[in-house]
Short mmCIF file of C-alpha atoms and ligand atoms in Angstrom, two decimals:
data_model
loop_
_atom_site.label_atom_id
_atom_site.label_comp_id
_atom_site.label_asym_id
_atom_site.label_seq_id
_atom_site.Cartn_x
_atom_site.Cartn_y
_atom_site.Cartn_z
CA MET A 1 -18.12 -23.05 9.43
CA SER A 2 -17.62 -21.39 6.18
CA GLU A 3 -17.16 -23.65 2.98
CA PHE A 4 -14.88 -21.24 1.61
CA THR A 5 -11.05 -21.29 2.64
CA PRO A 6 -9.95 -18.31 4.33
CA PRO A 7 -8.16 -15.74 2.58
CA TRP A 8 -5.37 -15.90 4.72
CA ARG A 9 -4.56 -19.54 4.02
CA LEU A 10 -4.65 -18.44 0.25
CA ARG A 11 -2.58 -15.56 0.95
CA GLN A 12 0.00 -17.96 2.30
CA ASN A 13 0.03 -20.33 -0.25
CA PHE A 14 0.41 -17.69 -2.82
CA ALA A 15 3.62 -16.43 -0.67
CA ASP A 16 4.69 -19.86 -0.79
CA ARG A 17 4.36 -20.46 -4.19
CA LEU A 18 5.98 -17.04 -5.69
CA SER A 19 8.89 -17.98 -3.49
CA LEU A 20 9.54 -21.48 -4.77
CA MET A 21 9.12 -19.69 -8.30
CA TYR A 22 11.39 -16.94 -7.74
CA ARG A 23 14.36 -19.22 -5.94
CA GLU A 24 13.94 -21.10 -9.37
CA GLU A 25 13.82 -18.28 -11.48
CA VAL A 26 16.86 -16.07 -9.42
CA PRO A 27 19.18 -18.26 -7.87
CA ALA A 28 21.17 -15.95 -5.92
CA TYR A 29 17.73 -15.20 -4.32
CA GLY A 30 17.84 -18.64 -2.82
CA THR A 31 21.28 -17.96 -1.65
CA LEU A 32 19.98 -14.69 0.40
CA VAL A 33 17.42 -16.95 1.83
CA ASP A 34 19.73 -19.39 3.02
CA LEU A 35 21.98 -16.51 4.48
CA VAL A 36 18.61 -15.10 6.24
CA GLU A 37 17.25 -18.55 7.98
CA ASN A 38 21.03 -19.15 9.28
CA ILE A 39 21.18 -15.73 11.10
CA ASN A 40 17.55 -16.26 12.08
CA ILE A 41 18.04 -19.39 13.82
CA ALA A 42 21.17 -18.35 15.32
CA ASP A 43 19.65 -15.28 16.85
CA ALA A 44 16.07 -17.17 17.98
CA GLU A 45 18.57 -19.17 20.12
CA ALA A 46 20.17 -16.38 21.32
CA SER A 47 17.08 -14.08 21.92
CA THR A 48 13.37 -13.05 22.20
CA PHE A 49 12.98 -13.23 18.44
CA SER A 50 10.72 -15.94 17.71
CA GLY A 51 7.79 -17.54 16.10
CA ALA A 52 7.44 -19.87 13.74
CA ARG A 53 8.79 -19.70 9.88
CA LEU A 54 10.87 -16.72 11.04
CA GLY A 55 12.29 -15.83 7.35
CA GLN A 56 9.26 -16.63 5.73
CA GLU A 57 8.86 -13.67 2.63
CA ARG A 58 7.23 -10.49 4.41
CA HIS A 59 6.61 -8.72 0.62
CA GLY A 60 7.33 -8.74 -2.90
CA ALA A 61 6.72 -6.36 -5.57
CA ILE A 62 5.85 -5.76 -9.13
CA ARG A 63 5.14 -2.88 -11.43
CA LEU A 64 2.26 -2.21 -14.03
CA ALA A 65 1.56 -0.21 -17.32
CA LEU A 66 -2.14 0.47 -17.39
CA PRO A 67 -4.78 1.39 -15.33
CA GLU A 68 -7.29 -1.60 -16.23
CA GLU A 69 -4.38 -3.68 -15.19
CA LEU A 70 -4.38 -2.13 -11.63
CA SER A 71 -7.96 -3.00 -11.29
CA LEU A 72 -7.41 -6.37 -11.90
CA LEU A 73 -4.77 -6.94 -9.56
CA ARG A 74 -6.51 -4.99 -7.04
CA ARG A 75 -9.77 -7.84 -7.53
CA ALA A 76 -7.15 -10.57 -7.72
CA LEU A 77 -5.69 -9.92 -4.23
CA GLY A 78 -8.83 -8.87 -2.65
CA VAL A 79 -9.70 -12.81 -3.02
CA LEU A 80 -6.46 -13.24 -0.58
CA GLY A 81 -7.51 -10.43 1.55
CA MET A 82 -4.81 -8.29 0.59
CA PHE A 83 -5.84 -4.40 0.30
CA PRO A 84 -4.51 -1.08 -0.77
CA VAL A 85 -3.39 0.92 1.70
CA ASP A 86 -1.38 4.36 1.62
CA TYR A 87 -0.61 6.12 -1.79
CA TYR A 88 3.39 6.73 -2.33
CA ASP A 89 4.44 9.40 -4.60
CA LEU A 90 7.53 8.25 -5.95
CA ALA A 91 7.51 11.46 -8.25
CA ALA A 92 8.46 13.51 -5.41
CA ALA A 93 12.10 11.52 -6.14
CA GLY A 94 12.29 11.59 -9.50
CA LEU A 95 10.87 8.43 -10.48
CA PRO A 96 8.12 7.99 -13.35
CA VAL A 97 6.01 5.63 -10.68
CA HIS A 98 3.38 5.83 -8.32
CA SER A 99 2.50 3.14 -5.96
CA THR A 100 0.37 1.49 -2.86
CA ALA A 101 1.01 -1.41 -0.98
CA PHE A 102 -1.66 -4.33 -0.85
CA ARG A 103 -1.40 -6.01 2.81
CA PRO A 104 -3.96 -7.41 5.10
CA ILE A 105 -5.44 -5.05 7.19
CA ASN A 106 -6.33 -6.16 10.28
CA GLY A 107 -4.08 -7.63 13.09
CA ASP A 108 -5.38 -11.55 13.10
CA ALA A 109 -4.97 -11.85 9.80
CA ILE A 110 -1.63 -10.03 9.71
CA GLU A 111 -0.80 -12.36 12.64
CA ARG A 112 -2.04 -15.23 10.35
CA SER A 113 -0.06 -14.51 7.10
CA PRO A 114 1.41 -11.32 6.53
CA PHE A 115 2.43 -11.53 2.84
CA ARG A 116 2.17 -7.49 1.40
CA LEU A 117 2.71 -6.66 -2.55
CA PHE A 118 4.08 -3.12 -3.44
CA VAL A 119 2.80 -2.32 -6.69
CA SER A 120 3.57 0.49 -8.88
CA LEU A 121 1.75 1.46 -11.98
CA VAL A 122 3.94 3.50 -14.18
CA ARG A 123 3.49 7.16 -15.40
CA LEU A 124 2.96 6.65 -19.10
CA ASP A 125 2.25 10.33 -19.36
CA GLN A 126 5.67 11.63 -18.36
CA ILE A 127 6.89 9.85 -22.24
CA ALA A 128 7.69 13.14 -24.20
CA SER A 129 8.43 11.79 -27.48
CA PRO A 130 5.13 11.59 -29.54
CA ALA A 131 6.99 8.79 -31.42
CA LEU A 132 8.07 6.58 -28.09
CA LYS A 133 4.10 7.19 -27.29
CA ASP A 134 2.82 5.65 -29.71
CA GLU A 135 5.21 2.55 -29.40
CA VAL A 136 4.10 2.53 -25.95
CA GLU A 137 0.80 2.64 -26.86
CA ARG A 138 0.96 -0.64 -29.51
CA LEU A 139 2.83 -2.16 -26.88
CA THR A 140 0.77 -2.29 -23.83
CA ARG A 141 -2.25 -3.35 -26.16
CA GLU A 142 -0.39 -6.60 -26.14
CA ARG A 143 -0.02 -7.39 -22.79
CA SER A 144 -2.00 -9.55 -20.56
CA VAL A 145 -1.73 -9.49 -16.93
CA MET A 146 -4.52 -11.76 -16.04
CA SER A 147 -5.49 -15.04 -17.53
CA PRO A 148 -9.21 -15.68 -18.60
CA VAL A 149 -9.30 -18.92 -16.16
CA ALA A 150 -7.91 -16.73 -13.34
CA LEU A 151 -10.65 -14.01 -14.37
CA ARG A 152 -12.85 -16.70 -14.08
CA TYR A 153 -12.54 -17.18 -10.68
CA ILE A 154 -11.85 -13.64 -9.52
CA GLU A 155 -15.42 -13.27 -10.35
CA ARG A 156 -16.76 -17.07 -8.77
CA ALA A 157 -15.08 -15.43 -5.55
CA GLU A 158 -16.75 -12.20 -5.64
CA ALA A 159 -19.77 -13.54 -6.77
CA GLN A 160 -20.20 -16.31 -4.28
CA GLY A 161 -18.11 -14.25 -1.53
CA GLY A 162 -15.19 -16.62 -1.45
CA LEU A 163 -13.56 -19.94 -2.85
CA THR A 164 -13.41 -23.69 -1.71
CA ASP A 165 -9.94 -25.49 -1.31
CA ALA A 166 -10.69 -26.64 -4.88
CA GLU A 167 -10.84 -23.52 -6.23
CA GLY A 168 -8.62 -21.63 -4.53
CA GLU A 169 -6.25 -24.21 -5.99
CA ALA A 170 -6.96 -23.76 -9.01
CA PHE A 171 -6.63 -20.38 -8.88
CA LEU A 172 -3.63 -19.64 -7.63
CA ASP A 173 -2.21 -22.22 -10.72
CA ALA A 174 -3.63 -19.60 -12.88
CA LEU A 175 -2.56 -16.30 -10.58
CA ILE A 176 0.54 -17.49 -10.54
CA GLU A 177 1.30 -17.09 -14.04
CA THR A 178 0.91 -13.66 -13.75
CA PHE A 179 4.14 -13.05 -11.83
CA ARG A 180 6.20 -15.31 -13.88
CA TRP A 181 9.36 -14.22 -15.66
CA ARG A 182 9.31 -14.84 -19.73
CA GLY A 183 12.25 -14.20 -20.99
CA GLU A 184 10.83 -13.03 -24.47
CA ALA A 185 10.16 -9.26 -24.98
CA LEU A 186 6.75 -7.66 -26.54
CA SER A 187 9.52 -5.35 -28.10
CA THR A 188 12.46 -4.73 -30.21
CA LYS A 189 15.97 -4.22 -29.08
CA ARG A 190 15.93 -0.76 -30.85
CA VAL A 191 12.50 0.53 -28.96
CA TYR A 192 13.77 -1.27 -25.57
CA ASP A 193 16.80 0.79 -25.91
CA ALA A 194 14.85 4.20 -26.62
CA LEU A 195 12.67 3.47 -23.39
CA LEU A 196 15.66 2.21 -21.33
CA ASN A 197 17.21 5.87 -22.21
CA GLU A 198 13.68 7.88 -21.49
CA HIS A 199 13.73 5.73 -18.32
CA PRO A 200 14.66 2.17 -17.35
CA LEU A 201 11.27 1.52 -15.46
CA LEU A 202 9.10 2.29 -18.38
CA ALA A 203 11.43 -0.35 -20.42
CA ASP A 204 11.16 -2.83 -17.31
CA VAL A 205 7.25 -2.58 -17.85
CA VAL A 206 6.20 -2.13 -21.10
CA CYS A 207 8.67 -4.00 -23.21
CA PHE A 208 7.36 -7.33 -21.36
CA PRO A 209 4.17 -9.45 -21.27
CA ASN A 210 3.50 -9.57 -18.02
CA PRO A 211 4.47 -7.93 -14.60
CA HIS A 212 7.11 -10.44 -13.39
CA ILE A 213 7.43 -10.28 -9.83
CA ASN A 214 10.80 -8.02 -9.46
CA HIS A 215 11.61 -9.12 -5.76
CA LEU A 216 11.01 -10.93 -2.56
CA THR A 217 12.09 -9.76 0.52
CA PRO A 218 12.14 -11.95 3.50
CA ARG A 219 12.50 -11.08 7.13
CA VAL A 220 15.63 -10.69 8.94
CA SER A 221 16.34 -10.39 12.65
CA ASP A 222 19.92 -8.90 12.34
CA ILE A 223 19.96 -7.34 9.08
CA ASP A 224 23.43 -5.26 9.69
CA ALA A 225 24.95 -8.74 9.86
CA ALA A 226 22.84 -10.32 6.84
CA GLN A 227 23.71 -7.18 5.04
CA GLN A 228 27.70 -7.85 5.87
CA LYS A 229 27.23 -11.55 5.46
CA MET A 230 25.72 -10.66 1.76
CA ILE A 231 29.12 -8.63 1.05
CA ASP A 232 30.99 -11.88 2.31
CA LEU A 233 29.77 -13.80 0.01
CA GLY A 234 29.81 -11.82 -2.82
CA LEU A 235 26.27 -10.90 -3.63
CA PRO A 236 26.03 -7.93 -4.94
CA ALA A 237 25.14 -5.33 -1.78
CA LYS A 238 23.72 -2.38 -2.24
CA ALA A 239 25.70 0.27 -0.40
CA VAL A 240 23.54 1.38 2.38
CA ILE A 241 20.88 -0.01 4.39
CA GLU A 242 17.52 1.88 4.22
CA GLY A 243 15.34 3.53 6.46
CA PRO A 244 16.50 4.44 10.24
CA PRO A 245 19.61 3.72 11.80
CA ARG A 246 20.04 0.64 14.18
CA ARG A 247 18.43 1.40 17.50
CA LYS A 248 17.73 0.27 20.68
CA CYS A 249 14.03 0.29 20.36
CA PRO A 250 13.48 -0.41 16.51
CA ILE A 251 10.89 1.98 14.66
CA LEU A 252 9.33 1.42 10.88
CA LEU A 253 11.61 -0.54 8.66
CA ARG A 254 14.81 -1.07 7.55
CA GLN A 255 15.44 -2.87 4.38
CA THR A 256 18.24 -3.71 1.78
CA ALA A 257 19.05 -5.62 -1.06
CA PHE A 258 21.44 -7.12 -3.45
CA ARG A 259 21.41 -5.12 -6.80
CA ALA A 260 19.66 -6.73 -9.85
CA LEU A 261 21.53 -9.21 -11.95
CA GLU A 262 21.60 -9.32 -15.97
CA GLU A 263 18.99 -11.96 -17.03
CA SER A 264 19.05 -12.87 -20.84
CA VAL A 265 15.82 -11.63 -22.99
CA THR A 266 15.12 -12.59 -26.83
CA PHE A 267 13.87 -9.11 -28.66
CA ARG A 268 11.91 -9.59 -31.24
CA ASN A 269 13.46 -9.53 -34.90
CA LEU A 270 11.45 -6.99 -36.70
CA ASP A 271 14.09 -4.66 -37.86
CA GLY A 272 16.97 -6.74 -38.70
CA VAL A 273 18.73 -5.53 -35.09
CA ASP A 274 20.43 -8.62 -33.14
CA ALA A 275 17.42 -10.32 -30.95
CA ALA A 276 19.68 -11.50 -28.06
CA GLY A 277 20.22 -9.41 -25.11
CA VAL A 278 19.63 -8.88 -21.35
CA HIS A 279 17.81 -7.20 -18.99
CA THR A 280 18.39 -6.00 -15.42
CA ALA A 281 15.15 -5.58 -13.09
CA ARG A 282 15.32 -8.69 -10.36
CA PHE A 283 16.89 -8.56 -7.15
CA GLY A 284 16.39 -9.94 -3.55
CA GLU A 285 15.31 -8.06 -0.68
CA ILE A 286 15.73 -8.65 3.10
CA GLU A 287 13.78 -6.38 5.87
CA SER A 288 13.56 -5.72 9.16
CA ARG A 289 10.26 -4.08 10.92
CA GLY A 290 10.04 -2.05 14.33
CA ALA A 291 7.28 0.26 15.84
CA ALA A 292 4.89 2.00 13.61
CA LEU A 293 5.03 5.86 14.31
CA THR A 294 2.11 8.45 14.62
CA CYS A 295 1.50 11.22 12.82
CA ALA A 296 3.67 13.15 14.81
CA GLY A 297 6.51 10.38 14.81
CA MET A 298 6.62 10.18 11.13
CA ASP A 299 7.07 14.11 11.40
CA LEU A 300 10.08 13.56 13.63
CA TYR A 301 11.37 10.98 11.62
CA ASN A 302 11.08 12.40 8.56
CA ALA A 303 13.00 15.56 9.95
CA CYS A 304 15.76 13.45 11.40
CA LEU A 305 16.12 11.88 7.99
CA ALA A 306 16.97 15.46 6.50
CA SER A 307 19.37 16.36 8.92
CA GLY A 308 21.03 12.96 9.35
CA ASP A 309 20.83 13.06 13.25
CA PHE A 310 18.34 10.01 14.54
CA ASP A 311 19.02 11.20 18.44
CA ALA A 312 15.99 13.21 18.72
CA ILE A 313 13.83 10.49 18.62
CA PRO A 314 13.54 8.67 21.94
CA ALA A 315 15.46 5.61 22.50
CA ASP A 316 12.66 4.49 25.15
CA TRP A 317 9.60 2.43 24.57
CA ASN A 318 7.57 4.49 27.27
CA ALA A 319 9.22 8.17 25.94
CA LEU A 320 7.89 7.05 22.43
CA ARG A 321 4.30 6.23 23.95
CA ILE A 322 3.95 9.29 26.74
CA LYS A 323 4.99 11.44 23.82
CA LYS A 324 2.58 9.97 21.35
CA LEU A 325 5.26 9.29 18.87
CA ALA A 326 4.40 5.50 18.62
CA TRP A 327 1.43 3.48 17.99
CA PHE A 328 0.69 0.56 21.14
CA LYS A 329 -1.31 -2.12 21.90
CA TYR A 330 -2.04 -3.41 25.34
CA ARG A 331 -2.99 -6.52 27.09
CA ALA A 332 -3.66 -7.31 30.18
CA ALA A 333 -1.26 -8.97 32.91
CA PRO A 334 -1.74 -12.41 33.88
CA GLY A 335 -4.32 -12.30 36.68
CA ALA A 336 -4.43 -8.54 37.06
CA CYS A 337 -7.71 -7.44 38.45
CA LEU A 338 -8.72 -4.49 35.62
CA PRO A 339 -12.30 -2.12 36.51
CA ALA A 340 -15.08 -3.09 34.64
CA ALA A 341 -14.96 -0.17 32.02
CA PRO A 342 -12.52 1.48 30.77
CA PRO A 343 -10.47 4.53 32.63
CA GLU A 344 -11.99 7.89 31.97
CA SER A 345 -8.94 9.66 31.70
CA SER A 346 -5.36 9.04 30.48
CA ASP A 347 -3.94 9.38 33.93
CA ALA A 348 -6.09 6.69 35.38
CA LEU A 349 -4.76 4.50 32.07
CA GLU A 350 -1.33 5.22 33.28
CA LYS A 351 -1.87 4.42 36.54
CA LEU A 352 -2.92 0.99 35.82
CA ILE A 353 0.24 0.64 33.29
CA ALA A 354 2.44 2.04 35.99
CA ASP A 355 1.06 -0.50 38.50
CA GLY A 356 1.65 -3.47 36.07
CA SER A 357 -2.11 -4.50 35.40
CA ILE A 358 -1.90 -3.14 31.62
CA ILE A 359 1.42 -4.25 29.43
CA PRO A 360 1.62 -1.39 26.36
CA GLU A 361 3.64 -3.20 23.67
CA PRO A 362 4.71 -1.51 20.34
CA ILE A 363 2.33 -2.11 17.30
CA THR A 364 4.69 -3.08 14.31
CA TYR A 365 4.86 -1.04 11.27
CA GLU A 366 3.33 -2.86 8.15
CA ASP A 367 4.02 -0.27 5.59
CA PHE A 368 6.74 1.43 3.23
CA LEU A 369 8.59 4.32 3.43
CA PRO A 370 8.56 6.09 0.37
CA VAL A 371 12.38 7.60 0.87
CA SER A 372 13.16 3.66 1.18
CA ALA A 373 11.28 2.78 -1.39
CA ALA A 374 12.60 5.12 -4.09
CA GLY A 375 16.43 3.99 -2.96
CA ILE A 376 15.70 0.23 -3.53
CA PHE A 377 14.15 1.52 -7.03
CA ARG A 378 17.32 3.45 -7.58
CA SER A 379 19.83 0.71 -6.94
CA ASN A 380 18.63 -1.39 -9.57
CA LEU A 381 18.90 1.37 -12.39
CA ARG A 382 21.57 0.76 -14.63
CA SER A 383 20.79 4.06 -15.87
CA GLN A 384 18.67 7.06 -14.01
CA GLY A 385 17.08 8.03 -17.35
CA SER A 386 15.73 11.76 -17.01
CA THR A 387 14.55 12.54 -14.37
CA ASN A 388 11.40 15.21 -14.13
CA THR A 389 11.43 16.40 -10.68
CA GLY A 390 8.76 19.10 -10.99
CA THR A 391 6.03 16.09 -11.89
CA LYS A 392 3.75 15.98 -9.02
CA GLY A 393 1.96 12.96 -7.51
CA ASN A 394 -1.54 12.43 -8.41
CA GLN A 395 -3.30 10.34 -5.81
CA ALA A 396 -6.87 10.85 -7.34
CA ALA A 397 -5.66 9.42 -10.70
CA PHE A 398 -4.30 6.44 -9.17
CA GLU A 399 -7.44 5.83 -7.08
CA GLU A 400 -9.56 5.88 -10.21
CA ALA A 401 -7.42 3.22 -11.84
CA LEU A 402 -7.30 1.25 -8.84
CA GLY A 403 -11.27 1.26 -8.38
CA CYS A 404 -11.44 2.59 -4.79
CA PRO A 405 -9.57 5.00 -2.55
CA VAL A 406 -6.55 3.17 -0.21
CA SER A 407 -6.76 3.03 3.26
CA GLN A 408 -4.69 5.40 5.54
CA ALA A 409 -2.22 3.22 7.37
CA GLN A 410 -2.45 5.75 10.24
CA ALA A 411 -6.12 5.53 10.54
CA LEU A 412 -5.44 1.18 10.80
CA TYR A 413 -2.97 1.63 13.08
CA GLU A 414 -5.12 4.12 15.55
CA GLN A 415 -7.99 1.44 15.42
CA GLU A 416 -5.92 -1.58 16.00
CA SER A 417 -4.74 0.50 19.50
CA ARG A 418 -7.99 1.88 20.42
CA ALA A 419 -9.70 -1.82 20.03
CA SER A 420 -6.64 -3.73 22.11
CA LEU A 421 -7.90 -1.14 24.85
CA GLN A 422 -11.61 -1.73 24.33
CA GLN A 423 -10.80 -5.21 24.79
CA LEU A 424 -9.60 -5.42 27.65
CA PHE A 425 -12.83 -3.72 29.21
CA ALA A 426 -15.01 -5.49 27.33
CA HIS A 427 -14.93 -8.74 29.32
CA GLU A 428 -15.72 -9.81 32.41
CA GLN A 429 -12.77 -10.00 34.49
CA PRO A 430 -12.04 -13.80 36.32
CA LYS A 431 -13.86 -13.44 39.57
CA GLU A 432 -11.26 -13.68 42.29
CA LEU A 433 -11.37 -17.18 44.32
C1 OOG B 501 9.68 -1.54 -5.29
C2 OOG B 501 10.65 -0.69 -4.91
C3 OOG B 501 9.66 -0.61 -3.00
C4 OOG B 501 10.33 -1.69 -1.11
O1 OOG B 501 10.76 -2.60 -0.79
O2 OOG B 501 10.59 -0.30 -0.67
C5 OOG B 501 10.12 -1.46 -2.41
C6 OOG B 501 10.53 -1.93 -6.73
O3 OOG B 501 11.35 -1.98 -7.31
O4 OOG B 501 9.18 -2.18 -8.02
O5 OOG B 501 9.24 -2.60 -2.87
NI1 NI B 502 10.74 -4.13 -1.35
#
C-alpha cells in the first residue's frame, strides 16, 4: 500500500473544511444546507435517491486575477486529484471572465468524492481606461493567493508523488487560507467604485488580497421544492432555475441560488474617503444533476434552449441511448451469461440489452453549462457593468496561463462508456454450476 494519502481523501477533507468555513462566514449558507438536508432526507425515505452524505457539497467557485495565480491553483488542486476539464467562454455572455472546472476525472474518483471547483480568470485586457489599468497592475502585485507553506507542500507532493497523512493535513491547513474571506480590501473605496463601474467582477477580484470562495453548492434531490422553500424562508432566491426544465429523465445540470448578500469591508483610507463599505459577492447555490449528453445531445439541448421548447429531447432513457443523445455505462445483470468477447455489432449488443443480460445506466453529467453559469454570475451583480459583447473567448491564452491544455469532457464520457463495456467482457464469466 502507498505511504501517501489517496487524493480523493484529501479532496473530501478539503471540501469538508471549505463547507465549515463558509457556513461560519455566510450564515445564510448554513440555512440553505439545512433546508437541502431536510428535503434530501424526506426524499431518500420515499424514493430511490440514495447514497451516503446526500447533500454534501458538489462544487464551489473562485475568481482569479493573474495567469500565475491560475497555474498555482492548478498545481494545488492537482494534489487533490482535481484536473481542469473544458474551457468556458463567458465573453459570449458579455462577462469579462473565462473559466474551467477542476474535477476528478474518472468514475471511481468521482464516486469517492465528487467535489469540483469552477475557476474563472478575469480578462484584465478588457479594461479600457489606462489610469484604471495602472491601478489594477499595482493592486494585483499585492495579491497573494498561495502561502509559502502551501507552496512548499505542493512542491513536495509533486516531487514525491503524494503527501502522507500528516503532510496532507498541514497542506490543507495552509491551502484553506487561500479561500478565506478577509473583509479588508487592498484598494481605496474610490478605486473600488471605479472598478465596480467598469465591471463588478473586476472589483470583486482585483480589490481583494486573495480569491475568497464565492459560493458552495450542495446537491438536492428536488430542486423545485428547494427553490420554493428558499422563497418561503425569505432567502433572496434568484428568479429562475437555470438549465433544462424538470423532466421525467433528468439531463445535464439544474441549479439555482440565493443572491449574494452584503458584507462589510474596510477599504484603505489613503485619500481621506470614508473607509467603511460593503461588498456583495458571496452566495449559496444548489444543484441537481442528470445524464451527460453526447455532442449531438448538446446540440439538441442548445437548440431547445434557444427555442424554449424542450419536448424535442426524448423523455425516455432507451430513446436517448439509441439516438446517441446521452452517454451510458453498462453493467451485467446478476447471473447473466455473457459471451467471452465483446459483441462485434451494435445489433448484437442491443440484443443483450433487450434480453436483460446487460443493463445500461445513464452517466451523470459532471460539468457545467456556460449559459447557466452566466445566469448565476449575472444574478449576483448589483450592476451589469459595461458588457463588451464583441469580445471573443481565448482558449489558447487561458491554457497558457493554466500551464496545460484542459481535458475534453466529451472524451471523458466516451471513455467511461467504452471502458464499462469492455469490463463486462474482460473477466471470465462465472461458470454455471
Ligand atoms: C461562478 C459561476 C458559475 C456555476 O455553478 O455555473 C458556477 C462564479 O460566480 O464565480 O459556479
Ligand atoms: Ni456554481
